[in-house]
PDB file of C-alpha atoms in Angstrom:
ATOM      1  CA  GLU A 289     -42.049 -66.568 -44.786  1.00 96.00           C
ATOM      2  CA  VAL A 290     -42.057 -62.751 -44.652  1.00 97.00           C
ATOM      3  CA  GLN A 291     -45.291 -61.410 -46.245  1.00 98.00           C
ATOM      4  CA  LEU A 292     -45.912 -57.528 -46.323  1.00 98.00           C
ATOM      5  CA  VAL A 293     -49.665 -56.873 -47.606  1.00 98.00           C
ATOM      6  CA  GLU A 294     -50.586 -53.245 -48.307  1.00 98.00           C
ATOM      7  CA  SER A 295     -54.356 -52.142 -48.606  1.00 98.00           C
ATOM      8  CA  GLY A 296     -56.402 -49.077 -49.092  1.00 98.00           C
ATOM      9  CA  GLY A 297     -55.215 -47.832 -52.306  1.00 96.00           C
ATOM     10  CA  GLY A 298     -57.401 -46.286 -54.837  1.00 97.00           C
ATOM     11  CA  LEU A 299     -58.620 -43.248 -56.585  1.00 98.00           C
ATOM     12  CA  VAL A 300     -58.976 -39.698 -54.982  1.00 98.00           C
ATOM     13  CA  GLN A 301     -59.323 -36.126 -55.736  1.00 97.00           C
ATOM     14  CA  PRO A 302     -56.732 -33.871 -55.246  1.00 98.00           C
ATOM     15  CA  GLY A 303     -56.766 -32.476 -52.015  1.00 97.00           C
ATOM     16  CA  GLY A 304     -58.211 -35.718 -50.746  1.00 98.00           C
ATOM     17  CA  SER A 305     -56.779 -38.107 -48.040  1.00 98.00           C
ATOM     18  CA  LEU A 306     -56.075 -41.638 -48.002  1.00 98.00           C
ATOM     19  CA  ARG A 307     -54.758 -44.149 -45.491  1.00 98.00           C
ATOM     20  CA  LEU A 308     -52.636 -46.966 -46.441  1.00 98.00           C
ATOM     21  CA  SER A 309     -52.084 -50.227 -44.201  1.00 98.00           C
ATOM     22  CA  CYS A 310     -49.484 -52.803 -44.370  1.00 98.00           C
ATOM     23  CA  SER A 311     -50.064 -56.085 -42.632  1.00 98.00           C
ATOM     24  CA  ALA A 312     -46.701 -57.878 -41.813  1.00 98.00           C
ATOM     25  CA  SER A 313     -46.354 -61.587 -41.139  1.00 98.00           C
ATOM     26  CA  GLY A 314     -43.454 -64.030 -40.780  1.00 97.00           C
ATOM     27  CA  PHE A 315     -41.169 -62.161 -38.622  1.00 97.00           C
ATOM     28  CA  THR A 316     -41.418 -60.190 -34.970  1.00 97.00           C
ATOM     29  CA  PHE A 317     -42.636 -56.785 -36.640  1.00 98.00           C
ATOM     30  CA  SER A 318     -42.117 -54.890 -32.900  1.00 97.00           C
ATOM     31  CA  TYR A 319     -38.043 -55.603 -33.733  1.00 97.00           C
ATOM     32  CA  TYR A 320     -37.720 -53.771 -37.117  1.00 97.00           C
ATOM     33  CA  SER A 321     -37.939 -50.294 -38.610  1.00 97.00           C
ATOM     34  CA  MET A 322     -40.681 -50.167 -41.656  1.00 98.00           C
ATOM     35  CA  HIS A 323     -40.713 -47.825 -44.313  1.00 98.00           C
ATOM     36  CA  TRP A 324     -42.862 -46.595 -47.431  1.00 98.00           C
ATOM     37  CA  VAL A 325     -41.256 -46.449 -50.860  1.00 98.00           C
ATOM     38  CA  ARG A 326     -43.143 -45.179 -53.852  1.00 98.00           C
ATOM     39  CA  GLN A 327     -43.054 -45.542 -57.806  1.00 98.00           C
ATOM     40  CA  ALA A 328     -44.765 -42.970 -60.110  1.00 98.00           C
ATOM     41  CA  PRO A 329     -45.686 -44.741 -63.241  1.00 96.00           C
ATOM     42  CA  GLY A 330     -43.009 -45.184 -65.571  1.00 95.00           C
ATOM     43  CA  LYS A 331     -40.568 -43.400 -62.917  1.00 96.00           C
ATOM     44  CA  GLY A 332     -37.908 -44.679 -60.398  1.00 96.00           C
ATOM     45  CA  LEU A 333     -38.235 -45.426 -56.679  1.00 98.00           C
ATOM     46  CA  GLU A 334     -39.012 -42.502 -54.251  1.00 98.00           C
ATOM     47  CA  TYR A 335     -38.417 -42.924 -50.679  1.00 98.00           C
ATOM     48  CA  VAL A 336     -41.374 -41.476 -48.726  1.00 98.00           C
ATOM     49  CA  ALA A 337     -41.299 -42.188 -44.781  1.00 98.00           C
ATOM     50  CA  GLY A 338     -40.029 -44.426 -42.253  1.00 97.00           C
ATOM     51  CA  ILE A 339     -40.550 -45.373 -38.599  1.00 97.00           C
ATOM     52  CA  SER A 340     -38.767 -47.004 -35.868  1.00 96.00           C
ATOM     53  CA  PRO A 341     -39.385 -50.009 -34.013  1.00 97.00           C
ATOM     54  CA  ASP A 342     -41.035 -48.127 -31.079  1.00 96.00           C
ATOM     55  CA  ALA A 343     -42.201 -45.292 -32.999  1.00 96.00           C
ATOM     56  CA  ASP A 344     -40.080 -43.088 -31.239  1.00 96.00           C
ATOM     57  CA  ARG A 345     -38.659 -41.575 -34.811  1.00 96.00           C
ATOM     58  CA  ARG A 346     -40.599 -40.875 -37.774  1.00 97.00           C
ATOM     59  CA  LEU A 347     -38.987 -39.825 -41.004  1.00 96.00           C
ATOM     60  CA  TYR A 348     -40.353 -38.150 -43.877  1.00 97.00           C
ATOM     61  CA  ALA A 349     -39.137 -37.119 -47.391  1.00 97.00           C
ATOM     62  CA  ASP A 350     -39.388 -33.532 -48.021  1.00 95.00           C
ATOM     63  CA  SER A 351     -41.854 -34.328 -50.707  1.00 96.00           C
ATOM     64  CA  VAL A 352     -44.547 -35.308 -48.303  1.00 98.00           C
ATOM     65  CA  LYS A 353     -43.224 -33.697 -45.056  1.00 97.00           C
ATOM     66  CA  GLY A 354     -46.117 -31.757 -43.250  1.00 97.00           C
ATOM     67  CA  ARG A 355     -48.965 -34.127 -45.535  1.00 98.00           C
ATOM     68  CA  PHE A 356     -48.260 -37.336 -44.639  1.00 98.00           C
ATOM     69  CA  SER A 357     -48.119 -39.174 -41.308  1.00 98.00           C
ATOM     70  CA  ILE A 358     -46.612 -42.884 -40.656  1.00 98.00           C
ATOM     71  CA  SER A 359     -47.783 -45.039 -37.654  1.00 98.00           C
ATOM     72  CA  ARG A 360     -47.537 -48.528 -36.634  1.00 98.00           C
ATOM     73  CA  ASP A 361     -49.251 -50.846 -34.531  1.00 98.00           C
ATOM     74  CA  ASN A 362     -46.790 -53.683 -32.865  1.00 98.00           C
ATOM     75  CA  LEU A 363     -49.594 -55.652 -31.400  1.00 98.00           C
ATOM     76  CA  ASN A 364     -51.386 -56.282 -34.781  1.00 98.00           C
ATOM     77  CA  SER A 365     -48.373 -56.058 -37.041  1.00 98.00           C
ATOM     78  CA  ILE A 366     -49.627 -53.422 -39.002  1.00 98.00           C
ATOM     79  CA  GLN A 367     -47.964 -50.015 -40.264  1.00 98.00           C
ATOM     80  CA  TYR A 368     -49.948 -47.307 -41.767  1.00 98.00           C
ATOM     81  CA  LEU A 369     -49.448 -44.338 -44.074  1.00 98.00           C
ATOM     82  CA  GLN A 370     -51.822 -41.259 -43.606  1.00 98.00           C
ATOM     83  CA  MET A 371     -51.731 -39.120 -46.688  1.00 98.00           C
ATOM     84  CA  SER A 372     -53.508 -35.928 -46.748  1.00 98.00           C
ATOM     85  CA  SER A 373     -53.604 -32.968 -49.234  1.00 98.00           C
ATOM     86  CA  LEU A 374     -52.815 -35.352 -51.905  1.00 98.00           C
ATOM     87  CA  ARG A 375     -51.689 -33.966 -55.180  1.00 98.00           C
ATOM     88  CA  PRO A 376     -51.813 -35.587 -58.495  1.00 97.00           C
ATOM     89  CA  ASP A 377     -47.709 -36.108 -58.140  1.00 97.00           C
ATOM     90  CA  ASP A 378     -48.364 -38.318 -55.300  1.00 98.00           C
ATOM     91  CA  THR A 379     -49.907 -40.880 -57.925  1.00 98.00           C
ATOM     92  CA  ALA A 380     -47.727 -43.914 -57.771  1.00 98.00           C
ATOM     93  CA  VAL A 381     -47.393 -47.688 -56.589  1.00 98.00           C
ATOM     94  CA  TYR A 382     -46.624 -47.465 -52.789  1.00 98.00           C
ATOM     95  CA  TYR A 383     -44.545 -50.172 -51.531  1.00 98.00           C
ATOM     96  CA  CYS A 384     -44.369 -51.482 -47.591  1.00 98.00           C
ATOM     97  CA  VAL A 385     -40.747 -52.454 -46.848  1.00 98.00           C
ATOM     98  CA  LYS A 386     -38.891 -53.842 -44.046  1.00 98.00           C
ATOM     99  CA  ASP A 387     -35.446 -52.535 -42.770  1.00 96.00           C
ATOM    100  CA  PRO A 388     -33.394 -55.219 -40.863  1.00 93.00           C
ATOM    101  CA  ARG A 389     -30.835 -52.868 -39.455  1.00 87.00           C
ATOM    102  CA  ILE A 390     -31.011 -49.215 -40.864  1.00 83.00           C
ATOM    103  CA  SER A 391     -29.368 -49.998 -43.880  1.00 91.00           C
ATOM    104  CA  TYR A 392     -31.390 -51.488 -46.492  1.00 96.00           C
ATOM    105  CA  PHE A 393     -34.632 -52.904 -47.525  1.00 97.00           C
ATOM    106  CA  ASP A 394     -34.941 -56.665 -47.549  1.00 96.00           C
ATOM    107  CA  TYR A 395     -38.462 -57.250 -47.849  1.00 97.00           C
ATOM    108  CA  TRP A 396     -40.880 -55.469 -50.193  1.00 98.00           C
ATOM    109  CA  GLY A 397     -44.747 -56.168 -50.292  1.00 98.00           C
ATOM    110  CA  GLN A 398     -46.632 -56.122 -53.503  1.00 98.00           C
ATOM    111  CA  GLY A 399     -47.367 -52.471 -53.740  1.00 98.00           C
ATOM    112  CA  ILE A 400     -50.362 -50.601 -53.884  1.00 98.00           C
ATOM    113  CA  LEU A 401     -51.750 -48.157 -56.440  1.00 98.00           C
ATOM    114  CA  VAL A 402     -52.909 -44.821 -55.197  1.00 98.00           C
ATOM    115  CA  THR A 403     -54.309 -42.208 -58.029  1.00 98.00           C
ATOM    116  CA  VAL A 404     -54.873 -38.884 -57.456  1.00 98.00           C
ATOM    117  CA  SER A 405     -57.079 -37.394 -60.113  1.00 97.00           C
ATOM    118  CA  SER A 406     -60.207 -35.577 -60.813  1.00 95.00           C
TER     119      SER A 406
ATOM    120  CA  HIS B  37     -32.604 -34.242 -51.020  1.00 77.00           C
ATOM    121  CA  SER B  38     -31.826 -34.852 -54.721  1.00 89.00           C
ATOM    122  CA  ALA B  39     -31.860 -38.474 -56.274  1.00 95.00           C
ATOM    123  CA  LEU B  40     -28.514 -40.165 -56.730  1.00 97.00           C
ATOM    124  CA  THR B  41     -27.215 -39.882 -60.471  1.00 98.00           C
ATOM    125  CA  GLN B  42     -27.238 -43.137 -62.293  1.00 98.00           C
ATOM    126  CA  PRO B  43     -26.811 -43.575 -66.228  1.00 98.00           C
ATOM    127  CA  ALA B  44     -30.380 -44.050 -67.906  1.00 98.00           C
ATOM    128  CA  SER B  45     -29.420 -47.047 -69.764  1.00 98.00           C
ATOM    129  CA  VAL B  46     -26.415 -49.596 -69.975  1.00 98.00           C
ATOM    130  CA  SER B  47     -26.200 -52.306 -72.550  1.00 97.00           C
ATOM    131  CA  GLY B  48     -23.875 -55.544 -73.281  1.00 96.00           C
ATOM    132  CA  SER B  49     -23.744 -58.472 -74.907  1.00 96.00           C
ATOM    133  CA  PRO B  50     -24.503 -61.945 -73.045  1.00 97.00           C
ATOM    134  CA  GLY B  51     -21.137 -62.789 -71.441  1.00 97.00           C
ATOM    135  CA  GLN B  52     -19.749 -59.565 -71.138  1.00 97.00           C
ATOM    136  CA  SER B  53     -19.475 -57.282 -67.780  1.00 97.00           C
ATOM    137  CA  ILE B  54     -21.572 -54.111 -67.406  1.00 98.00           C
ATOM    138  CA  THR B  55     -20.816 -51.388 -64.547  1.00 98.00           C
ATOM    139  CA  ILE B  56     -23.745 -49.030 -63.302  1.00 98.00           C
ATOM    140  CA  SER B  57     -22.105 -45.957 -61.390  1.00 98.00           C
ATOM    141  CA  CYS B  58     -24.458 -44.188 -58.519  1.00 98.00           C
ATOM    142  CA  ILE B  59     -23.171 -40.663 -57.920  1.00 98.00           C
ATOM    143  CA  GLY B  60     -23.836 -39.337 -54.568  1.00 97.00           C
ATOM    144  CA  THR B  61     -22.622 -36.511 -52.275  1.00 96.00           C
ATOM    145  CA  SER B  62     -20.728 -36.637 -48.846  1.00 93.00           C
ATOM    146  CA  SER B  63     -23.992 -36.590 -47.239  1.00 95.00           C
ATOM    147  CA  ASP B  64     -25.394 -39.991 -48.519  1.00 95.00           C
ATOM    148  CA  VAL B  65     -23.120 -42.407 -50.659  1.00 96.00           C
ATOM    149  CA  GLY B  66     -20.045 -41.053 -49.373  1.00 95.00           C
ATOM    150  CA  LEU B  67     -21.376 -40.722 -45.538  1.00 95.00           C
ATOM    151  CA  TYR B  68     -21.807 -44.468 -44.769  1.00 92.00           C
ATOM    152  CA  HIS B  69     -21.248 -48.021 -45.951  1.00 93.00           C
ATOM    153  CA  SER B  70     -24.885 -48.290 -46.560  1.00 95.00           C
ATOM    154  CA  VAL B  71     -25.472 -48.481 -50.091  1.00 97.00           C
ATOM    155  CA  SER B  72     -27.963 -51.027 -51.279  1.00 98.00           C
ATOM    156  CA  TRP B  73     -28.962 -51.935 -55.112  1.00 98.00           C
ATOM    157  CA  TYR B  74     -32.390 -53.235 -56.325  1.00 98.00           C
ATOM    158  CA  ARG B  75     -33.429 -55.098 -59.510  1.00 98.00           C
ATOM    159  CA  GLN B  76     -36.902 -54.536 -60.990  1.00 98.00           C
ATOM    160  CA  HIS B  77     -38.106 -56.690 -63.762  1.00 97.00           C
ATOM    161  CA  PRO B  78     -41.088 -55.028 -65.698  1.00 95.00           C
ATOM    162  CA  GLY B  79     -44.379 -55.022 -63.409  1.00 94.00           C
ATOM    163  CA  LYS B  80     -42.513 -56.778 -60.617  1.00 97.00           C
ATOM    164  CA  VAL B  81     -41.191 -55.812 -57.353  1.00 98.00           C
ATOM    165  CA  PRO B  82     -37.919 -54.687 -56.518  1.00 98.00           C
ATOM    166  CA  GLN B  83     -35.645 -57.159 -55.324  1.00 98.00           C
ATOM    167  CA  LEU B  84     -32.490 -56.483 -53.019  1.00 98.00           C
ATOM    168  CA  ILE B  85     -29.317 -57.766 -54.749  1.00 98.00           C
ATOM    169  CA  LEU B  86     -26.616 -55.926 -52.949  1.00 98.00           C
ATOM    170  CA  TYR B  87     -26.473 -54.012 -49.588  1.00 97.00           C
ATOM    171  CA  ASP B  88     -23.804 -52.849 -47.450  1.00 96.00           C
ATOM    172  CA  VAL B  89     -21.957 -51.942 -50.770  1.00 97.00           C
ATOM    173  CA  THR B  90     -20.724 -55.368 -51.413  1.00 97.00           C
ATOM    174  CA  GLN B  91     -23.027 -57.946 -49.663  1.00 97.00           C
ATOM    175  CA  ARG B  92     -24.912 -60.404 -51.536  1.00 98.00           C
ATOM    176  CA  PRO B  93     -28.219 -61.691 -49.858  1.00 96.00           C
ATOM    177  CA  SER B  94     -28.975 -65.205 -49.639  1.00 95.00           C
ATOM    178  CA  GLY B  95     -29.890 -66.573 -53.443  1.00 96.00           C
ATOM    179  CA  ILE B  96     -28.266 -63.728 -55.433  1.00 97.00           C
ATOM    180  CA  SER B  97     -25.662 -64.736 -58.110  1.00 96.00           C
ATOM    181  CA  ASN B  98     -21.957 -63.971 -57.249  1.00 96.00           C
ATOM    182  CA  ARG B  99     -22.229 -62.579 -60.856  1.00 98.00           C
ATOM    183  CA  PHE B 100     -23.111 -59.381 -59.129  1.00 98.00           C
ATOM    184  CA  SER B 101     -20.705 -57.175 -57.186  1.00 98.00           C
ATOM    185  CA  GLY B 102     -20.506 -54.033 -55.568  1.00 98.00           C
ATOM    186  CA  SER B 103     -17.447 -51.070 -54.975  1.00 97.00           C
ATOM    187  CA  LYS B 104     -17.971 -47.727 -53.423  1.00 97.00           C
ATOM    188  CA  SER B 105     -15.220 -44.869 -53.823  1.00 97.00           C
ATOM    189  CA  GLY B 106     -15.849 -41.792 -52.258  1.00 96.00           C
ATOM    190  CA  SER B 107     -19.415 -40.550 -53.252  1.00 97.00           C
ATOM    191  CA  THR B 108     -19.754 -42.992 -55.891  1.00 98.00           C
ATOM    192  CA  ALA B 109     -20.916 -46.803 -55.705  1.00 98.00           C
ATOM    193  CA  SER B 110     -21.062 -49.304 -58.668  1.00 98.00           C
ATOM    194  CA  LEU B 111     -22.747 -52.212 -59.427  1.00 98.00           C
ATOM    195  CA  THR B 112     -20.942 -54.636 -62.023  1.00 98.00           C
ATOM    196  CA  ILE B 113     -22.964 -57.455 -63.442  1.00 98.00           C
ATOM    197  CA  SER B 114     -20.393 -60.174 -64.722  1.00 98.00           C
ATOM    198  CA  GLY B 115     -21.194 -62.903 -67.641  1.00 97.00           C
ATOM    199  CA  LEU B 116     -24.184 -60.884 -68.575  1.00 97.00           C
ATOM    200  CA  GLN B 117     -27.320 -63.096 -69.111  1.00 97.00           C
ATOM    201  CA  ALA B 118     -30.949 -62.504 -70.576  1.00 96.00           C
ATOM    202  CA  GLU B 119     -32.388 -62.689 -67.316  1.00 96.00           C
ATOM    203  CA  ASP B 120     -30.318 -59.390 -66.393  1.00 97.00           C
ATOM    204  CA  GLU B 121     -32.455 -57.227 -68.446  1.00 98.00           C
ATOM    205  CA  ALA B 122     -34.072 -55.252 -66.077  1.00 98.00           C
ATOM    206  CA  ASP B 123     -34.344 -51.851 -64.043  1.00 98.00           C
ATOM    207  CA  TYR B 124     -31.647 -51.367 -61.620  1.00 98.00           C
ATOM    208  CA  SER B 125     -31.553 -48.755 -58.733  1.00 98.00           C
ATOM    209  CA  CYS B 126     -29.211 -47.754 -55.991  1.00 98.00           C
ATOM    210  CA  CYS B 127     -30.046 -46.525 -52.891  1.00 98.00           C
ATOM    211  CA  ALA B 128     -27.822 -44.898 -49.782  1.00 97.00           C
ATOM    212  CA  LEU B 129     -28.643 -44.185 -46.202  1.00 96.00           C
ATOM    213  CA  ALA B 130     -28.617 -40.580 -45.747  1.00 95.00           C
ATOM    214  CA  PHE B 131     -27.128 -38.076 -43.183  1.00 95.00           C
ATOM    215  CA  ASP B 132     -30.664 -37.647 -41.487  1.00 93.00           C
ATOM    216  CA  GLY B 133     -31.914 -41.186 -41.498  1.00 93.00           C
ATOM    217  CA  THR B 134     -34.151 -41.127 -44.539  1.00 95.00           C
ATOM    218  CA  TYR B 135     -33.197 -42.711 -47.693  1.00 97.00           C
ATOM    219  CA  ILE B 136     -32.274 -41.749 -51.216  1.00 97.00           C
ATOM    220  CA  PHE B 137     -32.670 -43.622 -54.309  1.00 98.00           C
ATOM    221  CA  GLY B 138     -30.993 -43.370 -57.702  1.00 98.00           C
ATOM    222  CA  THR B 139     -32.560 -42.211 -60.999  1.00 98.00           C
ATOM    223  CA  GLY B 140     -32.667 -46.158 -62.041  1.00 98.00           C
ATOM    224  CA  THR B 141     -30.720 -47.461 -65.009  1.00 98.00           C
ATOM    225  CA  LYS B 142     -32.226 -50.127 -67.812  1.00 98.00           C
ATOM    226  CA  VAL B 143     -30.056 -52.859 -68.620  1.00 98.00           C
ATOM    227  CA  THR B 144     -30.213 -54.279 -71.797  1.00 97.00           C
ATOM    228  CA  VAL B 145     -28.926 -57.575 -73.200  1.00 96.00           C
ATOM    229  CA  LEU B 146     -28.032 -57.232 -76.694  1.00 94.00           C
TER     230      LEU B 146
END
C-alpha cells in the first residue's frame, strides 16, 4: 500500500524558514517524480514544486521560485521542501504527491499545515 | 501561470447529469493530453478521479467521464448522487513541466 507521510509543518514567523519532509513507502520511490501541492484555507489547490526521479530536474511555481527548494533522498525514500523567506500567503496545507508518469498525481499524503504569522 | 478557469459552483438533482468546464490555454490544457480531475470532500484529501482526459483509475465509478476540445476540458457526472457533493478541481501539465490547477468547483446535490 502506497503511503506518503508529511512532517515538519507548524507555525513560523514571516521571513522565517521551515523544512517539510515526506516519507514514502509501498512503491519504488526512486522510479517516480514527486511533487508538493498546497491549499490555502478555504482556497483551491496550487502546484508548488516537483522533482524528477534522479533529481536532475526541479520545477517551481512562480510564486515560490527563489524561496523554496525541493530535494529528495532516494536511499531513504524521502522528499523535502525547504521553505525560506516565508510570507503569510504561504499559509496552507502542503500535500506530498506522487506522479506516476509526468501526467497526474495518483497518491496524496494527508497534508501538513504550515502557518506563517507573527 | 494563471489558474485554469472553472465555474465556482454547479448543482443538480439526484439522477441528473452535470458538466464542469475547465478553461485553459494552448500552453496547458490545449497542449497535452495530460488533464486530470480531483474530487475533495470537506476536510479530506483530494482524490484522483480522471487522468489523461478520459481515463478512470481503478475503483472510480463510470458515472464520471471526461472530454477535451481545444483548450477546454470537461468533467461530466452522470446519475448524480448525494455522495458526489464535493469540490472538484481540474489540473493540466503545462509547457514548462509544471502543473496548473483549476479554480475549483463546488458541486451541490439538491
